[in-house]
Coordinates of N, CA, C and O and ligand atoms in Angstrom, one line a residue:
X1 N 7.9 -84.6 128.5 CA 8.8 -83.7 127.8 C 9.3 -82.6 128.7 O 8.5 -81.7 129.0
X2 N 10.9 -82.7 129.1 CA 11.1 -81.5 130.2 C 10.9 -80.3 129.7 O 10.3 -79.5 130.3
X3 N 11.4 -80.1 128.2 CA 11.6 -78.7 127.7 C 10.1 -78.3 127.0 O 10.4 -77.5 126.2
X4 N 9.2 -78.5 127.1 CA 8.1 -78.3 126.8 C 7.6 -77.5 127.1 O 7.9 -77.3 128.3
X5 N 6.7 -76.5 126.7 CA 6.5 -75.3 127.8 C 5.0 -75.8 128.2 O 4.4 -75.9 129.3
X6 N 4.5 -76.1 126.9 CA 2.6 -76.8 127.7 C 2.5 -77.8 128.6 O 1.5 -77.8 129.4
X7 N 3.8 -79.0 128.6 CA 3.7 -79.8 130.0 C 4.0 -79.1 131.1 O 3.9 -79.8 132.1
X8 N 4.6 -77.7 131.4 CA 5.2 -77.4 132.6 C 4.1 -76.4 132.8 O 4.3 -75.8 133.9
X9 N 2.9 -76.1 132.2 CA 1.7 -75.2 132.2 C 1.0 -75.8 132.6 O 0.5 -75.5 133.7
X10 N 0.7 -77.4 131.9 CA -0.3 -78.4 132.3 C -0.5 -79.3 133.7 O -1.5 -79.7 134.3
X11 N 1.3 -79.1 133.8 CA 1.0 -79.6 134.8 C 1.3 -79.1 136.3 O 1.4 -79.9 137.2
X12 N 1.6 -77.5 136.3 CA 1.6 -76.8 137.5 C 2.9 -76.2 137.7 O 3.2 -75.5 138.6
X13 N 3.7 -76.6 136.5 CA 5.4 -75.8 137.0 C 5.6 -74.8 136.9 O 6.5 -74.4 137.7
X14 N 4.9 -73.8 135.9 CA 4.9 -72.7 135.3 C 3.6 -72.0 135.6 O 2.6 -72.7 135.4
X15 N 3.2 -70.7 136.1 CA 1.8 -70.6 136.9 C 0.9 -70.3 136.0 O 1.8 -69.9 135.2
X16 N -0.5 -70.0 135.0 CA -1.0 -70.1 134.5 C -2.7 -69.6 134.8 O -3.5 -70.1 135.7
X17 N -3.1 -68.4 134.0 CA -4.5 -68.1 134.4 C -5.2 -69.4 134.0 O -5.5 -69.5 132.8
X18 N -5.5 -70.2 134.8 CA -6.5 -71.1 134.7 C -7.5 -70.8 134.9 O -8.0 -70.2 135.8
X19 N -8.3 -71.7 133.4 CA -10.1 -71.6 134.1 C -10.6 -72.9 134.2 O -11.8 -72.7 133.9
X20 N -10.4 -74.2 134.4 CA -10.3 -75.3 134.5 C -9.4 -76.5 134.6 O -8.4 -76.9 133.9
X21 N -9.7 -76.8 135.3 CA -8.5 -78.4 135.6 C -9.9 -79.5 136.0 O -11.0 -79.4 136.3
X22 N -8.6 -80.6 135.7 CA -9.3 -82.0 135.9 C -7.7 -83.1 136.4 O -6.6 -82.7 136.3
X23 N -8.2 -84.2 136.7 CA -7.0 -84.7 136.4 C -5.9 -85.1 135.1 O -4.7 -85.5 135.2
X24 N -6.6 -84.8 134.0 CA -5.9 -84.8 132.4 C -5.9 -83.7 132.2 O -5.1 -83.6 131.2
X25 N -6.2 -82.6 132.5 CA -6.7 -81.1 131.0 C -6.2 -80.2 132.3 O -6.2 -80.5 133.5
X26 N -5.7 -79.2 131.6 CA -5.8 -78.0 132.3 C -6.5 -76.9 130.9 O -6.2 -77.3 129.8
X27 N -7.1 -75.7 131.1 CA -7.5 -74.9 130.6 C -7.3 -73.9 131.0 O -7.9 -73.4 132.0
X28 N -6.5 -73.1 130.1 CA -5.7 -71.7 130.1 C -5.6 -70.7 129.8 O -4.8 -70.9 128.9
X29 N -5.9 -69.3 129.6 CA -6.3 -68.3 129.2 C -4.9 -68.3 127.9 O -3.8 -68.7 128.3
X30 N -4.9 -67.8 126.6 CA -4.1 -68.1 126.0 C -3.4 -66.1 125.9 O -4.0 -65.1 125.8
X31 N -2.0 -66.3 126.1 CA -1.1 -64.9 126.6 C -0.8 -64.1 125.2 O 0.1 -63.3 125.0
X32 N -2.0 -64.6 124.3 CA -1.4 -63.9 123.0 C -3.2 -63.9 122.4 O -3.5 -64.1 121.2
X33 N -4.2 -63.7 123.3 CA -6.1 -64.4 122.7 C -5.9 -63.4 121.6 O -5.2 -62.4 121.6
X34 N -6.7 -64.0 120.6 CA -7.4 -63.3 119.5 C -8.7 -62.7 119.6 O -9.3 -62.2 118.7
X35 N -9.3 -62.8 121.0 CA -10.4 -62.4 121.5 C -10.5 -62.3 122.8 O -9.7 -63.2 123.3
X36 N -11.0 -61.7 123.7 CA -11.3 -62.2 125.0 C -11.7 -63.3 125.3 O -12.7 -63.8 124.8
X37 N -11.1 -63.8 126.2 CA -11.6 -64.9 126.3 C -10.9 -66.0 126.1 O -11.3 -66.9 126.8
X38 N -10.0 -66.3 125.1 CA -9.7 -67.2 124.5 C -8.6 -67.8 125.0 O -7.5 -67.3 125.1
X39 N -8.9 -69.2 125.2 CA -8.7 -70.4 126.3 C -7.7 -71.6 125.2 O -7.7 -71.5 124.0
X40 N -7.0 -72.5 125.9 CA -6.2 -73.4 125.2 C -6.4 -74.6 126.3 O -5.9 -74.7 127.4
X41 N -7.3 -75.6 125.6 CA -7.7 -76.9 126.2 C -6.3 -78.0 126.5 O -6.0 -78.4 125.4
X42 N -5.6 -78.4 127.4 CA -3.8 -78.9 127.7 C -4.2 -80.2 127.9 O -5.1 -80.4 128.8
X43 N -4.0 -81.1 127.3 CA -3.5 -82.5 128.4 C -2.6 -82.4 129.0 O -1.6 -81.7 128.7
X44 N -2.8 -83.1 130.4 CA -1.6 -82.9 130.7 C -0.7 -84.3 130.6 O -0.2 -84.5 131.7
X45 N -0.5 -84.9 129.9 CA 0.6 -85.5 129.0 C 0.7 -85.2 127.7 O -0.3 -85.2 126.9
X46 N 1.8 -85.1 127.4 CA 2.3 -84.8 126.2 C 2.3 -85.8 125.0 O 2.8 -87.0 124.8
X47 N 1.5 -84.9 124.0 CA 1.2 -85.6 122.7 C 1.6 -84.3 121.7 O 1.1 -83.3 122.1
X48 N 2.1 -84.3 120.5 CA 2.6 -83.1 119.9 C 1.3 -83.1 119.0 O 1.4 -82.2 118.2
X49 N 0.2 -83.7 118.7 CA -0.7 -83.4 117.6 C -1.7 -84.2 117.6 O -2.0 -85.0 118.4
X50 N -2.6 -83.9 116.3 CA -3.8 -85.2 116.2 C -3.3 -86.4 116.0 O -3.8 -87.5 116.3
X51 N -2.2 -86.3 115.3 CA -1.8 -87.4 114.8 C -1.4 -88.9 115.8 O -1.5 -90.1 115.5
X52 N -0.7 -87.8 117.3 CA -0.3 -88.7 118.5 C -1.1 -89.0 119.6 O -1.0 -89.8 120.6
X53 N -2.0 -88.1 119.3 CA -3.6 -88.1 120.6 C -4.2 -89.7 120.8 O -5.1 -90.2 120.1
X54 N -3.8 -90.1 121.4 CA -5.2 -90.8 121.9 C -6.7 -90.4 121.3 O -7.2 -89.3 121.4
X55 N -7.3 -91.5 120.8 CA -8.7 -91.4 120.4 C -9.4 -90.7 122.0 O -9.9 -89.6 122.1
X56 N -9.3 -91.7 123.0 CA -9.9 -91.2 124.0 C -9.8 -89.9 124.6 O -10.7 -89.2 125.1
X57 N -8.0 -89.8 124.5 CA -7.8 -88.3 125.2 C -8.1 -87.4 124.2 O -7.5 -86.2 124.4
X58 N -9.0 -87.7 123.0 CA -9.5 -86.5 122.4 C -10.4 -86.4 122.7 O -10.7 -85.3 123.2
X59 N -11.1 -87.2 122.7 CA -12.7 -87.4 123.0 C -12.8 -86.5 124.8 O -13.7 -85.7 125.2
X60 N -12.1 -86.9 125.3 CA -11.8 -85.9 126.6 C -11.8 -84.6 126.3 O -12.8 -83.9 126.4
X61 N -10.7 -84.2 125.8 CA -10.5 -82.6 125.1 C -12.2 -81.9 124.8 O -12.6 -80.9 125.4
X62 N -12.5 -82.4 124.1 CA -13.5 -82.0 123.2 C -15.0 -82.3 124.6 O -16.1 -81.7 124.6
X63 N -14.7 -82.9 125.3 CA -15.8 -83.2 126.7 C -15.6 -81.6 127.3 O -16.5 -80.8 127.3
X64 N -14.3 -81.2 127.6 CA -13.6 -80.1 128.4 C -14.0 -79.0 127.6 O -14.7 -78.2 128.1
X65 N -13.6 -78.8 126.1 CA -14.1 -77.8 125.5 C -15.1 -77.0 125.9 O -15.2 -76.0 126.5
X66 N -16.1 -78.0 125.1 CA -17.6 -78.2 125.8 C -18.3 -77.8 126.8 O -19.5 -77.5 126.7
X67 N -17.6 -77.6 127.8 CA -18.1 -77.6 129.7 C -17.7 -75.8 129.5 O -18.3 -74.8 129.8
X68 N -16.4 -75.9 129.0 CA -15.5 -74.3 129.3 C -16.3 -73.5 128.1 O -16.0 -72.3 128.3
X69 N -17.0 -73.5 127.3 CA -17.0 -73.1 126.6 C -18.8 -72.4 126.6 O -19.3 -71.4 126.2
X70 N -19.2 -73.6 127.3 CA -20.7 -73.3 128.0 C -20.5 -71.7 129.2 O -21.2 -70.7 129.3
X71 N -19.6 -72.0 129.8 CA -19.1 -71.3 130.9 C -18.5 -69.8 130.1 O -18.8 -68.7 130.5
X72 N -18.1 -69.9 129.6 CA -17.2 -68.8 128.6 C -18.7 -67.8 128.3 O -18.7 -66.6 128.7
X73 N -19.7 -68.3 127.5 CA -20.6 -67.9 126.5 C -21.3 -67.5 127.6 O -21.9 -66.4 127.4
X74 N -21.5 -68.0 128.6 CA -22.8 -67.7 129.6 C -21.9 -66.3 130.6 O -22.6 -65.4 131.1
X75 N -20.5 -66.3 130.6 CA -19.5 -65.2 131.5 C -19.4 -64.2 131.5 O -19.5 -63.4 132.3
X76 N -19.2 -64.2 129.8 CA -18.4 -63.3 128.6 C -19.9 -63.1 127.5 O -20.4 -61.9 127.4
X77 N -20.3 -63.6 127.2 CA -21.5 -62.9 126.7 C -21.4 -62.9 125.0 O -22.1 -62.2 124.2
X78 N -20.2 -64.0 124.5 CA -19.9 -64.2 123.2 C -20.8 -63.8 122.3 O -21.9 -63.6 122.7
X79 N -20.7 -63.6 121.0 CA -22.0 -63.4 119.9 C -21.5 -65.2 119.2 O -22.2 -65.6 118.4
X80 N -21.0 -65.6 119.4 CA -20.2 -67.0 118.9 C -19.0 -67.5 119.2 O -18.5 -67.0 120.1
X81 N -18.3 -68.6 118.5 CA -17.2 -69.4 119.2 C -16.5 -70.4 118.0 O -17.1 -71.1 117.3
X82 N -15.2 -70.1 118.1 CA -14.6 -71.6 117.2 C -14.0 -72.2 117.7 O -13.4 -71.6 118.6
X83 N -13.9 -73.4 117.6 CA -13.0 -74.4 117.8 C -11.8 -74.8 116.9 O -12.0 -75.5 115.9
X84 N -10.5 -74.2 117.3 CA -9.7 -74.6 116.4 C -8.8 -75.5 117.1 O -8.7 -75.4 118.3
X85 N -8.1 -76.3 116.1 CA -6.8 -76.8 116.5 C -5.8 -77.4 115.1 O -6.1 -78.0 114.1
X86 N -4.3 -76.7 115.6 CA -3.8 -76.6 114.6 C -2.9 -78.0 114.3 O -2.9 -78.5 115.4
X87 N -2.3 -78.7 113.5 CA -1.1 -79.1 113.6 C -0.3 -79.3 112.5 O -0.7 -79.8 111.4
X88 N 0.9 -78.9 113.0 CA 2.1 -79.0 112.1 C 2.3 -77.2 111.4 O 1.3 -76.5 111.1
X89 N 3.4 -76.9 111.4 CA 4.3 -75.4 111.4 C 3.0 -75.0 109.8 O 2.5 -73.8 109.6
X90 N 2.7 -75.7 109.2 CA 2.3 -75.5 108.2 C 0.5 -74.9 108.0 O 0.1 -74.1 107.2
X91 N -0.1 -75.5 108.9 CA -1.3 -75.5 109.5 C -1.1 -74.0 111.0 O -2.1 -73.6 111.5
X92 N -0.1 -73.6 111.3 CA 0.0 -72.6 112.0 C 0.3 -72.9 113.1 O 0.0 -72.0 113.9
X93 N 1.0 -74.2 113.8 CA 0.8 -74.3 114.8 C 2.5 -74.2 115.5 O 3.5 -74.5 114.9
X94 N 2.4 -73.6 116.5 CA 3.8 -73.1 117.1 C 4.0 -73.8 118.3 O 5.2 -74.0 118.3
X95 N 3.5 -74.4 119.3 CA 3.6 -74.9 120.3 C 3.2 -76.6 119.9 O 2.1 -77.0 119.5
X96 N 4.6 -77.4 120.2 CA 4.1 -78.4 119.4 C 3.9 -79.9 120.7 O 4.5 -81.0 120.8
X97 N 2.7 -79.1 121.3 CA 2.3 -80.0 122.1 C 0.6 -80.1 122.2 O 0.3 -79.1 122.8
X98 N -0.5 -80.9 122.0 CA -1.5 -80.7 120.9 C -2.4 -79.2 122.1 O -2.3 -79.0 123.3
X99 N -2.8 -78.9 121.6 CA -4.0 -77.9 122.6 C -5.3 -77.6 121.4 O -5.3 -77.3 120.2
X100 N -6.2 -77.7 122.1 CA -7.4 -76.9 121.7 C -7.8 -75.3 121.8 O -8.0 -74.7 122.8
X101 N -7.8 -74.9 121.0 CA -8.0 -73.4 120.7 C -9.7 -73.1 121.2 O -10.6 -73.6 120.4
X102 N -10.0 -72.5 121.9 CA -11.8 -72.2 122.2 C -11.4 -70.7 122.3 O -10.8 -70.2 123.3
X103 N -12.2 -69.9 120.6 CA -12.3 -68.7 120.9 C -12.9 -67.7 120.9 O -13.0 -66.7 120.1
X104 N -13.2 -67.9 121.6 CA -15.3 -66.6 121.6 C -15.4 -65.5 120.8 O -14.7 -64.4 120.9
X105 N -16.1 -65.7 120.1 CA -16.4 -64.4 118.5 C -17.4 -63.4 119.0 O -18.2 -63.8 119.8
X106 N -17.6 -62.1 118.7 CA -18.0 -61.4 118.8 C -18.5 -60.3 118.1 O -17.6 -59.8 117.5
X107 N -19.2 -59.9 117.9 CA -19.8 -59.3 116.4 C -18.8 -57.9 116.3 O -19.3 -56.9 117.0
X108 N -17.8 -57.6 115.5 CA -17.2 -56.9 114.9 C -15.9 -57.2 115.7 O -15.1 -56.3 116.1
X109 N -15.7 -58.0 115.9 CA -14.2 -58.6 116.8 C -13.2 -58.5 115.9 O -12.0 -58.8 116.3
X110 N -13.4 -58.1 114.3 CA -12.3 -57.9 113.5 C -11.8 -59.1 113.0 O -11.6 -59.1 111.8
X111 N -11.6 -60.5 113.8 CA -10.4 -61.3 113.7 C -10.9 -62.0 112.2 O -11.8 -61.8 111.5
X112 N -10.3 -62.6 112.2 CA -10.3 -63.6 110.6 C -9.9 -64.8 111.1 O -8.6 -64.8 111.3
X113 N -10.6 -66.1 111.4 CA -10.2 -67.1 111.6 C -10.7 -68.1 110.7 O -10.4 -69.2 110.9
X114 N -11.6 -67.7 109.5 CA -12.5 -68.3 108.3 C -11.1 -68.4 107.4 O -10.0 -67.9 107.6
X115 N -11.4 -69.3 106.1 CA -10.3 -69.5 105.4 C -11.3 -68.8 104.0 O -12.5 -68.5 103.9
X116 N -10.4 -68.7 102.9 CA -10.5 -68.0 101.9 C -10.9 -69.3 100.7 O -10.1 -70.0 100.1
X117 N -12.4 -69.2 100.5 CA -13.2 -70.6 99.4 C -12.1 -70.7 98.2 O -11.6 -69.6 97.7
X118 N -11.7 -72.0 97.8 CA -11.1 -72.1 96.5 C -12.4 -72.7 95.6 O -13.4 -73.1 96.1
X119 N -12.1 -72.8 94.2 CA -13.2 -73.0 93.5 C -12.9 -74.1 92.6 O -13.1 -73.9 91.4
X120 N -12.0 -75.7 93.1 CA -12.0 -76.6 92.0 C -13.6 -77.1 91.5 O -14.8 -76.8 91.8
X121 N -12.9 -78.1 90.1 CA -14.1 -78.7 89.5 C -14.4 -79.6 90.1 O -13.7 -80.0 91.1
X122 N -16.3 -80.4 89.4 CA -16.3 -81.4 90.1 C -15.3 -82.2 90.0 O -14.7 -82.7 90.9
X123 N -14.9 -82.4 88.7 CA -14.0 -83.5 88.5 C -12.7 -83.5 89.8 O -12.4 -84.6 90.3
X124 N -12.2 -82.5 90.1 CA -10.8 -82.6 90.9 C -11.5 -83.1 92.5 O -11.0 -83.9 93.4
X125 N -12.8 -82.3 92.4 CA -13.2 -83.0 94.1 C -13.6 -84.5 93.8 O -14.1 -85.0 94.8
X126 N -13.6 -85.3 92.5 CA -14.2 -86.6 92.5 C -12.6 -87.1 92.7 O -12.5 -88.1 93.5
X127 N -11.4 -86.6 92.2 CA -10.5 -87.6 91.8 C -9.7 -87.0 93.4 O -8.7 -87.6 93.8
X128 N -10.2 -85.7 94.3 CA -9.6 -86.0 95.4 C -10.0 -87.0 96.3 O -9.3 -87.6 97.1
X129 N -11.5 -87.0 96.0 CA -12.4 -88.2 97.1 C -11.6 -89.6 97.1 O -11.4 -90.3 98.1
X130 N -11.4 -89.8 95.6 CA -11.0 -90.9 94.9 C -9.4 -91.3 95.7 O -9.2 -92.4 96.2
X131 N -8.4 -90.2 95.6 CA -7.3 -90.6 96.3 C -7.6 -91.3 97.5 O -7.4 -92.5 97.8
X132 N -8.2 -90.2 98.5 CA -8.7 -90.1 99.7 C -8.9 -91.7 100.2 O -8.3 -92.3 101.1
X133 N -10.0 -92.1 99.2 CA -10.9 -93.5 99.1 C -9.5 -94.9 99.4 O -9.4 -96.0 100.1
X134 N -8.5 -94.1 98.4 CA -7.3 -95.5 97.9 C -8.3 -95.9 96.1 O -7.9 -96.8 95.3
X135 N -9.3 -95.2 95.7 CA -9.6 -95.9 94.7 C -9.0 -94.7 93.2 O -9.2 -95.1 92.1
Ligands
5GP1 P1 -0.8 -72.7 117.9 O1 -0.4 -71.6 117.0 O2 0.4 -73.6 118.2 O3 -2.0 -73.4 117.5 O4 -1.1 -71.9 119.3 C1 -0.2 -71.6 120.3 C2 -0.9 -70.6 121.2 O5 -0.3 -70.7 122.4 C3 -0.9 -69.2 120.7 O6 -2.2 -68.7 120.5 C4 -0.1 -68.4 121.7 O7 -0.5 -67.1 122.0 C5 -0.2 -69.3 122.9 N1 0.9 -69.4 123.8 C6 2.2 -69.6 123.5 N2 3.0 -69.6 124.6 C7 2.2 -69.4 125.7 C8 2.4 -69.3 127.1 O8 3.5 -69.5 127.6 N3 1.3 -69.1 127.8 C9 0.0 -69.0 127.3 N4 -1.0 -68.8 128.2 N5 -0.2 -69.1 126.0 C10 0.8 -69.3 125.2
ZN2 ZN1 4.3 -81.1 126.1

């Protein structure tokens, strides 16, 4: 994808504080963190979401996470860490080329990346399962 801005990050066109590369992933300091620290896991081919990922090249992602995120915690000195990843405008996601979000928590870091508990009945969580199911 020429107009892409994560393939032209991913894959060296555009310069980028990196803290990891491999032949697939690059790993990026992200220019807007919600914390110190906070990194955006790239393929470097272009897939816009979960939806178009490769089983494998997730399973990769999440290998890469992993490694950076060990590295992060031991650097930076995190109190904790999420893993997010968003997709679709609706779910928050603005760059629509898939990335992993790794971003080190810290005890009074302020941010809010927890979601707000809703309280259906059993019944609506039986008859969501149920969609879910096809039954
Ligand atoms: P999303 O909301 O799509 O899950 O996350 C996109 C993230 O990419 C945001 O956290 C934003 O700060 C970051 N971002 C957007 N453009 C750039 C860029 O050009 N360079 C870097 N390093 N991060 C970017
Ligand atoms: Zn792309």
């Amino acid at each position: 994808m020429s107009d892409c801005i994560f393939c032209m990050i991913a894959n060296g066109e555009i310069p980028s504080n990196t803290i990891y590369e491999d032949d697939d992933f690059r790993v990026i300091l992200d220019n807007g963190p919600a914390t110190k620290g906070h990194a955006l896991v790239l393929p470097k081919q272009h897939y816009a979401n979960l939806f178009e990922i490769p089983e494998e090249t997730l399973a990769g992602a999440a290998k890469v996470a992993k490694k950076v995120a060990a590295n992060i915690k031991e650097k930076l000195g995190c109190d904790g860490l999420n893993l997010v990843q968003n997709n679709g405008e609706a779910a928050g996601q603005t760059v629509m080329h898939f990335h992993l979000h790794i971003i080190p928590r810290y005890a009074d870091d302020n941010q809010h990346i927890l979601w707000n508990p809703t309280k259906p009945t059993a019944e609506e969580l039986v008859e969501i399962k149920n969609t879910i199911l096809g039954e």
